[in-house]
């Protein structure tokens, strides 16, 4: 999506060769009008799919999932939690997810009430890197006997291999901007 590539070039900050910071519009400060355009593009990529829920992971995925929901006819948006708050008293599905940005492993959790047999679920997130978060979310969906209809990311860092792993598992993966490499502060797109 050209408008997204332009925005990344204008506002994105490369940190070394692995990490991209886009917190002026996606991860910290949110440009609602722009995210709405991204949401519309997700609908375009998955236009033939029947979806009744969108699953994402807190915190950065929530905004884009909610913006996209409007274009899918407002399916419910569920976000996996990265911690187990005292309010999470229901039984939950849990999947282990490694974070290469933070160097930690955590359990992402969703209450069993919110993933039901027969659900058709689109997984959306801000970044797709090594594919750990998306793979963990797909596990949660499948634990609940629901179907992963597709996986969408705003920004894919192709060189970290997540997309390839997910496609090998048979999932439809759609990324709105695909980065091939980051070198000397220059972001190279596919
Ligand atoms: P993965 O699980 O695919 O390795 O990484 C995806 C998750 O890590 C996303 O939920 C995202 O929040 C975070 N992430 C991965 N790479 C980046 C990055 O370059 N910048 C930012 N801001 N987040 C990232």
Short mmCIF file of C-alpha atoms and ligand atoms in Angstrom, two decimals:
data_model
loop_
_atom_site.label_atom_id
_atom_site.label_comp_id
_atom_site.label_asym_id
_atom_site.label_seq_id
_atom_site.Cartn_x
_atom_site.Cartn_y
_atom_site.Cartn_z
CA UNK A 1 0.00 0.00 0.00
CA UNK A 2 1.81 3.06 -1.33
CA UNK A 3 0.40 5.56 1.19
CA UNK A 4 1.69 3.39 4.04
CA UNK A 5 5.15 3.07 2.49
CA UNK A 6 5.27 6.85 2.08
CA UNK A 7 4.26 7.33 5.70
CA UNK A 8 6.91 4.88 6.91
CA UNK A 9 9.57 6.67 4.86
CA UNK A 10 8.40 10.04 6.22
CA UNK A 11 7.86 9.15 9.89
CA UNK A 12 9.45 5.74 10.55
CA UNK A 13 12.70 5.49 12.49
CA UNK A 14 14.94 2.48 12.00
CA UNK A 15 16.61 1.16 15.14
CA UNK A 16 19.61 -0.88 14.00
CA UNK A 17 18.83 -3.42 11.30
CA UNK A 18 15.92 -5.19 13.02
CA UNK A 19 13.44 -2.74 14.54
CA UNK A 20 11.25 -0.04 13.06
CA UNK A 21 9.67 2.62 15.23
CA UNK A 22 6.40 4.05 13.93
CA UNK A 23 5.04 5.44 17.14
CA UNK A 24 4.06 8.81 15.64
CA UNK A 25 1.05 7.21 13.90
CA UNK A 26 0.61 3.57 14.96
CA UNK A 27 2.24 2.52 18.22
CA UNK A 28 2.04 5.44 20.62
CA UNK A 29 0.31 8.39 18.99
CA UNK A 30 -2.53 7.20 16.70
CA UNK A 31 -3.51 8.85 13.42
CA UNK A 32 -7.14 7.70 13.40
CA UNK A 33 -7.92 8.87 9.87
CA UNK A 34 -4.87 7.09 8.47
CA UNK A 35 -5.57 3.90 10.44
CA UNK A 36 -9.07 3.94 9.03
CA UNK A 37 -7.54 3.83 5.52
CA UNK A 38 -5.44 0.84 6.62
CA UNK A 39 -8.59 -0.81 7.97
CA UNK A 40 -10.30 -0.32 4.61
CA UNK A 41 -7.34 -1.93 2.85
CA UNK A 42 -7.60 -5.01 5.12
CA UNK A 43 -11.24 -5.35 4.05
CA UNK A 44 -10.09 -5.15 0.44
CA UNK A 45 -7.49 -7.91 0.99
CA UNK A 46 -10.00 -10.22 2.72
CA UNK A 47 -13.12 -9.12 0.82
CA UNK A 48 -14.30 -12.63 -0.08
CA UNK A 49 -14.00 -13.99 3.46
CA UNK A 50 -16.74 -14.48 5.98
CA UNK A 51 -15.55 -13.18 9.35
CA UNK A 52 -17.41 -12.93 12.66
CA UNK A 53 -14.54 -11.89 14.94
CA UNK A 54 -11.19 -10.15 14.75
CA UNK A 55 -8.47 -11.28 17.15
CA UNK A 56 -5.45 -9.18 18.02
CA UNK A 57 -3.00 -8.82 20.91
CA UNK A 58 -2.69 -5.94 23.36
CA UNK A 59 -1.76 -3.18 23.14
CA UNK A 60 -0.67 -2.03 19.68
CA UNK A 61 -3.00 -4.28 17.71
CA UNK A 62 -6.18 -2.99 19.32
CA UNK A 63 -6.46 0.29 17.42
CA UNK A 64 -5.96 -1.21 13.98
CA UNK A 65 -8.31 -4.12 14.75
CA UNK A 66 -11.07 -1.71 15.81
CA UNK A 67 -10.56 0.51 12.77
CA UNK A 68 -10.69 -2.50 10.44
CA UNK A 69 -13.80 -3.87 12.16
CA UNK A 70 -15.89 -1.01 10.83
CA UNK A 71 -15.21 -2.14 7.25
CA UNK A 72 -16.08 -5.77 8.01
CA UNK A 73 -19.54 -4.84 9.33
CA UNK A 74 -18.42 -4.48 12.97
CA UNK A 75 -17.52 -8.03 14.00
CA UNK A 76 -16.51 -8.27 17.66
CA UNK A 77 -12.85 -7.47 18.35
CA UNK A 78 -11.11 -9.70 20.90
CA UNK A 79 -7.63 -8.90 22.15
CA UNK A 80 -5.36 -11.44 23.76
CA UNK A 81 -3.88 -10.29 27.06
CA UNK A 82 -0.19 -10.53 27.81
CA UNK A 83 -0.63 -10.70 31.57
CA UNK A 84 -3.17 -12.38 33.81
CA UNK A 85 -5.02 -9.58 35.64
CA UNK A 86 -7.05 -10.29 38.80
CA UNK A 87 -10.20 -9.58 36.77
CA UNK A 88 -9.45 -12.53 34.48
CA UNK A 89 -11.39 -15.01 36.58
CA UNK A 90 -12.78 -17.07 33.67
CA UNK A 91 -11.03 -20.08 32.23
CA UNK A 92 -8.75 -19.09 29.37
CA UNK A 93 -6.80 -20.47 26.44
CA UNK A 94 -3.09 -19.67 26.65
CA UNK A 95 -0.24 -19.84 24.13
CA UNK A 96 3.46 -19.11 24.60
CA UNK A 97 4.86 -16.21 22.57
CA UNK A 98 8.51 -15.12 22.36
CA UNK A 99 9.18 -11.43 21.93
CA UNK A 100 12.33 -10.73 19.98
CA UNK A 101 11.95 -6.97 20.53
CA UNK A 102 11.83 -7.41 24.33
CA UNK A 103 13.83 -10.63 24.63
CA UNK A 104 11.10 -12.22 26.78
CA UNK A 105 8.61 -15.11 26.59
CA UNK A 106 5.05 -14.61 27.75
CA UNK A 107 1.71 -16.37 27.66
CA UNK A 108 -1.01 -14.66 25.62
CA UNK A 109 -4.47 -15.42 26.98
CA UNK A 110 -8.05 -15.20 25.83
CA UNK A 111 -11.06 -16.12 27.93
CA UNK A 112 -12.73 -19.31 26.68
CA UNK A 113 -15.97 -17.30 26.48
CA UNK A 114 -14.66 -15.24 23.57
CA UNK A 115 -13.46 -17.94 21.19
CA UNK A 116 -16.23 -20.33 20.33
CA UNK A 117 -16.56 -23.36 18.11
CA UNK A 118 -17.63 -22.23 14.64
CA UNK A 119 -16.17 -18.71 14.93
CA UNK A 120 -14.47 -17.46 11.77
CA UNK A 121 -11.64 -15.29 12.99
CA UNK A 122 -9.36 -12.82 11.24
CA UNK A 123 -6.09 -12.21 13.10
CA UNK A 124 -4.70 -8.68 12.80
CA UNK A 125 -1.61 -7.05 14.29
CA UNK A 126 0.57 -4.00 13.79
CA UNK A 127 3.80 -5.88 12.95
CA UNK A 128 4.63 -9.31 11.60
CA UNK A 129 8.26 -10.15 12.34
CA UNK A 130 9.19 -13.72 13.37
CA UNK A 131 5.55 -14.72 13.42
CA UNK A 132 5.46 -15.62 17.11
CA UNK A 133 2.51 -13.42 18.05
CA UNK A 134 0.44 -14.49 15.03
CA UNK A 135 1.28 -18.16 15.57
CA UNK A 136 0.28 -17.85 19.24
CA UNK A 137 -3.02 -16.22 18.30
CA UNK A 138 -3.71 -18.92 15.68
CA UNK A 139 -3.12 -21.52 18.42
CA UNK A 140 -5.69 -19.79 20.66
CA UNK A 141 -8.25 -19.80 17.83
CA UNK A 142 -7.69 -23.48 17.13
CA UNK A 143 -7.82 -24.41 20.84
CA UNK A 144 -11.33 -22.98 20.84
CA UNK A 145 -12.39 -25.06 17.83
CA UNK A 146 -12.68 -21.92 15.68
CA UNK A 147 -11.21 -21.21 12.24
CA UNK A 148 -8.39 -18.81 11.30
CA UNK A 149 -9.77 -17.11 8.21
CA UNK A 150 -6.60 -15.12 7.58
CA UNK A 151 -3.75 -13.17 9.13
CA UNK A 152 -3.12 -9.49 8.42
CA UNK A 153 -0.28 -7.22 9.47
CA UNK A 154 0.15 -3.52 8.89
CA UNK A 155 3.93 -3.88 8.50
CA UNK A 156 5.80 -7.08 7.72
CA UNK A 157 9.54 -7.39 8.15
CA UNK A 158 9.98 -10.16 5.61
CA UNK A 159 13.62 -10.80 6.52
CA UNK A 160 12.54 -12.13 9.94
CA UNK A 161 10.67 -15.02 8.33
CA UNK A 162 7.28 -14.95 10.09
CA UNK A 163 5.18 -14.66 6.97
CA UNK A 164 6.88 -17.66 5.34
CA UNK A 165 6.24 -19.83 8.43
CA UNK A 166 2.57 -18.84 8.56
CA UNK A 167 2.05 -19.42 4.81
CA UNK A 168 3.68 -22.85 5.13
CA UNK A 169 1.02 -23.66 7.73
CA UNK A 170 -1.60 -22.83 5.10
CA UNK A 171 -2.77 -19.43 6.33
CA UNK A 172 -3.57 -16.55 4.00
CA UNK A 173 -1.21 -13.77 5.09
CA UNK A 174 -1.70 -10.18 3.95
CA UNK A 175 0.70 -7.39 4.90
CA UNK A 176 0.04 -3.81 3.88
CA UNK A 177 3.74 -2.90 3.61
CA UNK A 178 6.54 -5.45 3.31
CA UNK A 179 10.08 -4.51 4.33
CA UNK A 180 12.91 -6.46 2.76
CA UNK A 181 15.75 -4.99 4.83
CA UNK A 182 16.81 -2.13 7.07
CA UNK A 183 20.36 -0.87 6.45
CA UNK A 184 22.06 2.26 7.75
CA UNK A 185 18.71 3.77 8.64
CA UNK A 186 17.33 3.10 5.14
CA UNK A 187 14.14 1.07 4.94
CA UNK A 188 13.94 -1.06 1.77
CA UNK A 189 10.52 -2.30 0.68
CA UNK A 190 9.72 -5.27 -1.53
P1 LIG B 1 6.61 -11.39 15.95
O1 LIG B 1 5.82 -12.07 17.02
O2 LIG B 1 6.03 -11.60 14.58
O3 LIG B 1 8.08 -11.71 16.02
O4 LIG B 1 6.54 -9.83 16.24
C1 LIG B 1 5.34 -9.17 16.19
C2 LIG B 1 5.04 -8.47 17.48
O5 LIG B 1 6.20 -7.83 18.03
C3 LIG B 1 4.01 -7.38 17.22
O6 LIG B 1 2.91 -7.61 18.09
C4 LIG B 1 4.70 -6.08 17.51
O7 LIG B 1 4.04 -5.39 18.54
C5 LIG B 1 6.12 -6.42 17.96
N1 LIG B 1 7.14 -5.97 16.96
C6 LIG B 1 7.92 -6.77 16.19
N2 LIG B 1 8.77 -6.05 15.46
C7 LIG B 1 8.53 -4.76 15.74
C8 LIG B 1 9.10 -3.52 15.26
O8 LIG B 1 10.01 -3.46 14.42
N3 LIG B 1 8.57 -2.38 15.79
C9 LIG B 1 7.55 -2.40 16.71
N4 LIG B 1 7.11 -1.23 17.15
N5 LIG B 1 7.00 -3.54 17.17
C10 LIG B 1 7.48 -4.72 16.69
#
